[in-house]
Short mmCIF file of C-alpha atoms in Angstrom, two decimals:
data_model
loop_
_atom_site.label_atom_id
_atom_site.label_comp_id
_atom_site.label_asym_id
_atom_site.label_seq_id
_atom_site.Cartn_x
_atom_site.Cartn_y
_atom_site.Cartn_z
CA MET A 1 206.97 89.20 83.14
CA LEU A 2 206.35 89.25 86.92
CA GLU A 3 204.11 86.65 88.58
CA VAL A 4 203.42 86.70 92.32
CA GLU A 5 201.35 83.94 93.93
CA GLY A 6 200.35 83.62 97.59
CA LEU A 7 203.14 85.90 98.78
CA GLU A 8 203.57 86.15 102.54
CA ALA A 9 206.14 88.28 104.37
CA GLY A 10 206.67 90.30 107.50
CA TYR A 11 209.02 91.43 110.24
CA GLY A 12 209.72 89.45 113.41
CA GLY A 13 206.46 88.13 114.74
CA THR A 14 204.37 90.44 112.56
CA THR A 15 202.91 89.23 109.26
CA VAL A 16 202.41 92.09 106.80
CA LEU A 17 201.64 90.37 103.49
CA ARG A 18 198.99 87.69 103.78
CA GLY A 19 198.82 85.98 100.41
CA ILE A 20 199.38 88.54 97.64
CA ASP A 21 198.64 87.54 94.04
CA LEU A 22 199.55 89.90 91.19
CA ARG A 23 201.21 90.02 87.82
CA VAL A 24 202.89 92.54 85.52
CA ASP A 25 202.96 91.79 81.80
CA ALA A 26 205.64 92.97 79.41
CA GLY A 27 205.22 96.56 78.29
CA GLU A 28 202.45 97.59 80.68
CA ILE A 29 202.04 99.88 83.67
CA VAL A 30 200.48 98.19 86.68
CA ALA A 31 199.44 100.36 89.62
CA VAL A 32 199.65 98.96 93.15
CA LEU A 33 197.62 101.25 95.38
CA GLY A 34 196.91 101.54 99.06
CA ALA A 35 197.15 103.79 102.09
CA ASN A 36 200.16 103.99 104.40
CA GLY A 37 200.89 100.82 106.33
CA VAL A 38 199.07 98.30 104.13
CA GLY A 39 202.25 96.55 102.95
CA LYS A 40 203.22 98.26 99.70
CA THR A 41 206.85 98.92 100.61
CA THR A 42 207.14 95.46 102.18
CA LEU A 43 205.96 94.03 98.87
CA ASN A 44 208.61 95.98 96.97
CA ASN A 45 211.34 94.89 99.35
CA VAL A 46 210.40 91.23 98.95
CA LEU A 47 210.24 91.49 95.15
CA SER A 48 213.71 93.04 95.02
CA GLY A 49 215.23 90.52 97.44
CA VAL A 50 215.84 92.92 100.34
CA LEU A 51 213.35 91.09 102.57
CA PRO A 52 212.85 87.30 102.41
CA ALA A 53 209.46 85.85 101.59
CA ARG A 54 207.82 83.62 104.20
CA GLY A 55 205.57 81.88 101.72
CA GLY A 56 204.36 81.92 98.13
CA THR A 57 206.34 82.29 94.92
CA ILE A 58 207.75 85.09 92.78
CA ARG A 59 208.67 84.48 89.16
CA PHE A 60 210.41 86.97 86.91
CA ASP A 61 210.32 86.13 83.22
CA GLY A 62 209.46 82.56 84.15
CA THR A 63 212.31 82.07 86.63
CA ARG A 64 211.61 81.74 90.33
CA ILE A 65 213.42 84.54 92.19
CA ASP A 66 211.97 84.51 95.73
CA ARG A 67 214.96 82.52 97.00
CA LEU A 68 217.62 84.47 95.10
CA PRO A 69 219.88 87.21 96.53
CA ASP A 70 219.10 90.82 95.69
CA LYS A 71 222.19 91.23 93.48
CA THR A 72 221.02 88.37 91.26
CA ILE A 73 217.55 89.88 90.96
CA VAL A 74 219.04 93.22 89.92
CA ALA A 75 221.30 91.51 87.40
CA ALA A 76 218.19 89.90 85.85
CA GLY A 77 216.73 93.34 85.17
CA LEU A 78 214.21 93.87 87.99
CA ILE A 79 215.14 97.33 89.28
CA HIS A 80 213.55 98.96 92.35
CA VAL A 81 213.55 102.74 92.86
CA PRO A 82 212.79 102.95 96.58
CA GLU A 83 210.50 105.26 98.49
CA GLY A 84 212.33 108.30 99.83
CA ARG A 85 214.80 108.29 96.89
CA LYS A 86 217.72 106.81 98.92
CA ILE A 87 220.33 108.74 96.98
CA PHE A 88 223.89 109.17 98.28
CA PRO A 89 223.86 112.84 99.40
CA THR A 90 227.62 113.39 99.69
CA MET A 91 228.33 111.98 96.23
CA SER A 92 227.88 113.86 92.97
CA VAL A 93 225.00 113.43 90.57
CA ARG A 94 227.24 111.58 88.13
CA GLU A 95 228.61 109.28 90.83
CA ASN A 96 225.08 108.40 91.96
CA LEU A 97 224.10 107.60 88.39
CA GLU A 98 227.18 105.47 87.76
CA LEU A 99 226.38 103.38 90.84
CA GLY A 100 223.12 102.44 89.10
CA CYS A 101 225.04 100.29 86.59
CA TYR A 102 227.26 98.57 89.14
CA ARG A 103 225.47 95.21 88.70
CA ARG A 104 223.85 95.65 85.30
CA GLY A 105 224.48 97.89 82.30
CA ARG A 106 228.11 98.71 83.05
CA ALA A 107 229.23 98.00 79.48
CA ASN A 108 226.79 100.64 78.20
CA ARG A 109 227.49 103.19 80.93
CA ASP A 110 228.21 106.15 78.64
CA ALA A 111 225.22 105.48 76.40
CA ASN A 112 222.96 105.08 79.42
CA LEU A 113 224.27 108.32 80.93
CA LYS A 114 223.44 110.07 77.68
CA ARG A 115 219.93 108.63 77.78
CA VAL A 116 219.40 109.73 81.38
CA PHE A 117 220.64 113.24 80.64
CA THR A 118 218.33 113.42 77.62
CA THR A 119 215.42 112.33 79.83
CA PHE A 120 216.43 114.68 82.67
CA PRO A 121 218.23 117.74 81.24
CA ARG A 122 218.40 119.29 84.71
CA LEU A 123 220.67 116.46 85.85
CA ARG A 124 223.08 117.20 83.00
CA GLU A 125 223.34 120.76 84.30
CA ARG A 126 224.19 119.46 87.78
CA THR A 127 226.57 116.61 86.92
CA SER A 128 229.21 117.53 89.50
CA GLN A 129 226.81 118.89 92.15
CA LEU A 130 226.43 116.96 95.41
CA ALA A 131 223.19 115.01 95.30
CA GLY A 132 222.14 116.17 98.76
CA THR A 133 221.99 119.78 97.57
CA LEU A 134 219.42 119.05 94.84
CA SER A 135 215.77 120.00 95.22
CA GLY A 136 213.26 117.28 96.09
CA GLY A 137 212.10 117.00 92.50
CA GLU A 138 215.66 116.80 91.20
CA GLN A 139 216.49 114.10 93.76
CA GLN A 140 213.54 112.06 92.52
CA MET A 141 214.80 112.49 88.95
CA LEU A 142 218.20 111.28 90.13
CA ALA A 143 216.73 108.23 91.84
CA ILE A 144 214.82 107.25 88.70
CA GLY A 145 217.81 108.03 86.50
CA ARG A 146 219.97 105.78 88.67
CA GLY A 147 217.41 103.02 88.16
CA LEU A 148 217.48 103.53 84.40
CA MET A 149 221.26 103.17 84.39
CA GLY A 150 220.76 99.48 85.23
CA GLU A 151 218.86 98.88 81.98
CA PRO A 152 215.69 97.66 83.72
CA ARG A 153 213.39 95.18 82.10
CA LEU A 154 210.86 95.92 84.84
CA LEU A 155 211.06 99.11 86.89
CA ILE A 156 209.39 99.24 90.31
CA LEU A 157 208.68 102.83 91.35
CA ASP A 158 207.83 103.22 95.05
CA GLU A 159 205.89 106.45 95.73
CA PRO A 160 207.65 108.55 93.04
CA SER A 161 205.28 111.51 93.58
CA LEU A 162 205.74 111.63 97.36
CA GLY A 163 206.63 115.10 98.62
CA LEU A 164 206.54 116.76 95.20
CA SER A 165 204.64 119.92 94.31
CA PRO A 166 201.48 119.51 92.19
CA LEU A 167 203.34 120.71 89.10
CA LEU A 168 206.19 118.27 89.62
CA VAL A 169 203.69 115.47 90.25
CA GLU A 170 202.21 116.14 86.82
CA GLU A 171 205.70 116.04 85.30
CA MET A 172 206.49 112.81 87.11
CA PHE A 173 203.41 111.00 85.82
CA ALA A 174 204.08 112.31 82.30
CA LEU A 175 207.60 110.90 82.56
CA ILE A 176 206.33 107.50 83.71
CA ARG A 177 203.94 107.38 80.76
CA ARG A 178 206.76 108.31 78.38
CA LEU A 179 209.11 105.64 79.73
CA ASN A 180 206.36 103.08 79.29
CA GLN A 181 205.68 104.21 75.74
CA GLU A 182 209.34 103.45 75.03
CA GLY A 183 208.61 99.83 75.98
CA LEU A 184 209.54 99.70 79.67
CA ALA A 185 207.29 97.67 81.96
CA ILE A 186 206.56 99.58 85.17
CA MET A 187 205.05 98.61 88.50
CA LEU A 188 203.87 101.88 89.99
CA VAL A 189 203.35 101.72 93.75
CA GLU A 190 201.50 104.84 94.83
CA GLN A 191 199.03 106.53 97.14
CA ASN A 192 198.02 108.88 94.34
CA VAL A 193 194.98 106.94 93.13
CA VAL A 194 193.51 109.20 90.47
CA GLN A 195 196.64 109.88 88.44
CA SER A 196 197.94 106.34 88.81
CA LEU A 197 194.72 104.89 87.42
CA GLU A 198 194.83 107.35 84.54
CA ILE A 199 198.12 105.95 83.20
CA ALA A 200 197.96 102.29 84.30
CA ALA A 201 196.63 99.37 82.28
CA ARG A 202 195.67 97.37 85.37
CA ALA A 203 195.60 97.98 89.12
CA TYR A 204 195.67 96.22 92.46
CA VAL A 205 194.47 97.83 95.68
CA ILE A 206 196.00 96.42 98.86
CA GLU A 207 194.23 96.49 102.20
CA ASN A 208 195.68 94.94 105.36
CA GLY A 209 198.20 92.89 103.46
CA VAL A 210 195.83 91.37 100.91
CA VAL A 211 194.58 92.40 97.48
CA ALA A 212 191.14 93.88 98.10
CA LEU A 213 190.44 95.06 94.52
CA SER A 214 191.99 94.24 91.16
CA GLY A 215 191.22 94.54 87.48
CA THR A 216 191.70 96.96 84.64
CA ALA A 217 192.48 100.48 85.79
CA ARG A 218 189.17 101.66 84.35
CA ASP A 219 187.19 99.02 86.21
CA VAL A 220 188.98 99.67 89.50
CA ALA A 221 188.42 103.42 89.15
CA ALA A 222 184.69 102.83 88.64
CA ASP A 223 184.34 100.28 91.45
CA PRO A 224 182.13 101.64 94.26
CA ASP A 225 184.27 99.72 96.77
CA LEU A 226 187.33 101.83 95.97
CA ARG A 227 186.39 104.58 98.41
CA ARG A 228 185.66 102.02 101.13
CA VAL A 229 188.90 100.10 100.66
CA TYR A 230 191.15 103.10 100.19
CA LEU A 231 189.52 105.70 102.40
CA GLY A 232 187.67 103.49 104.86
CA LEU A 233 184.35 105.15 103.97
#
């Protein structure tokens, strides 16, 4: 579904991604792991059209998208839930959700709202509440729910467990597994290595803008180089 070959990107005179190769197949969870500053968020921004690629190719469902505007990429079904949630704090929960179908899924808005509220009952209870007054966990639910409103064919989740309590982290990973079991392909970009590898089919570990380890999640978890690449030990 997603094929990335030789991807290069950066900011100004700084190159961050130095030839990334990865793929996400239909119906699978792929974990993209790495410490802070290795290029994970830059990768997400390039895939979703926010940041232009400097080299390489990106294909989504066989179509090259690395030269397309972000709105076209969203309309194709590649939906990015960004790090830090990026909700609209002075708008209501419902308004935030409805913005998720601005480019894609508008015709099925009511059905998609029903699905989101079934997935996140707490959001149904807070439909008219300002998003900025929600707890951190509820804001993350809202960010993911907004992504689901766009009827994603591939959902990129950038650090969904960041800042959550251990209990909410468990709930978040259970949710990701459940969404995948419903047929949604997910690219999970995380620092949480152990739990990501438990639910992913395959994994890539990024170090200094390149893929340092890749393979099945089981093989990556068992690789003795994982501690060196990820922890520098």
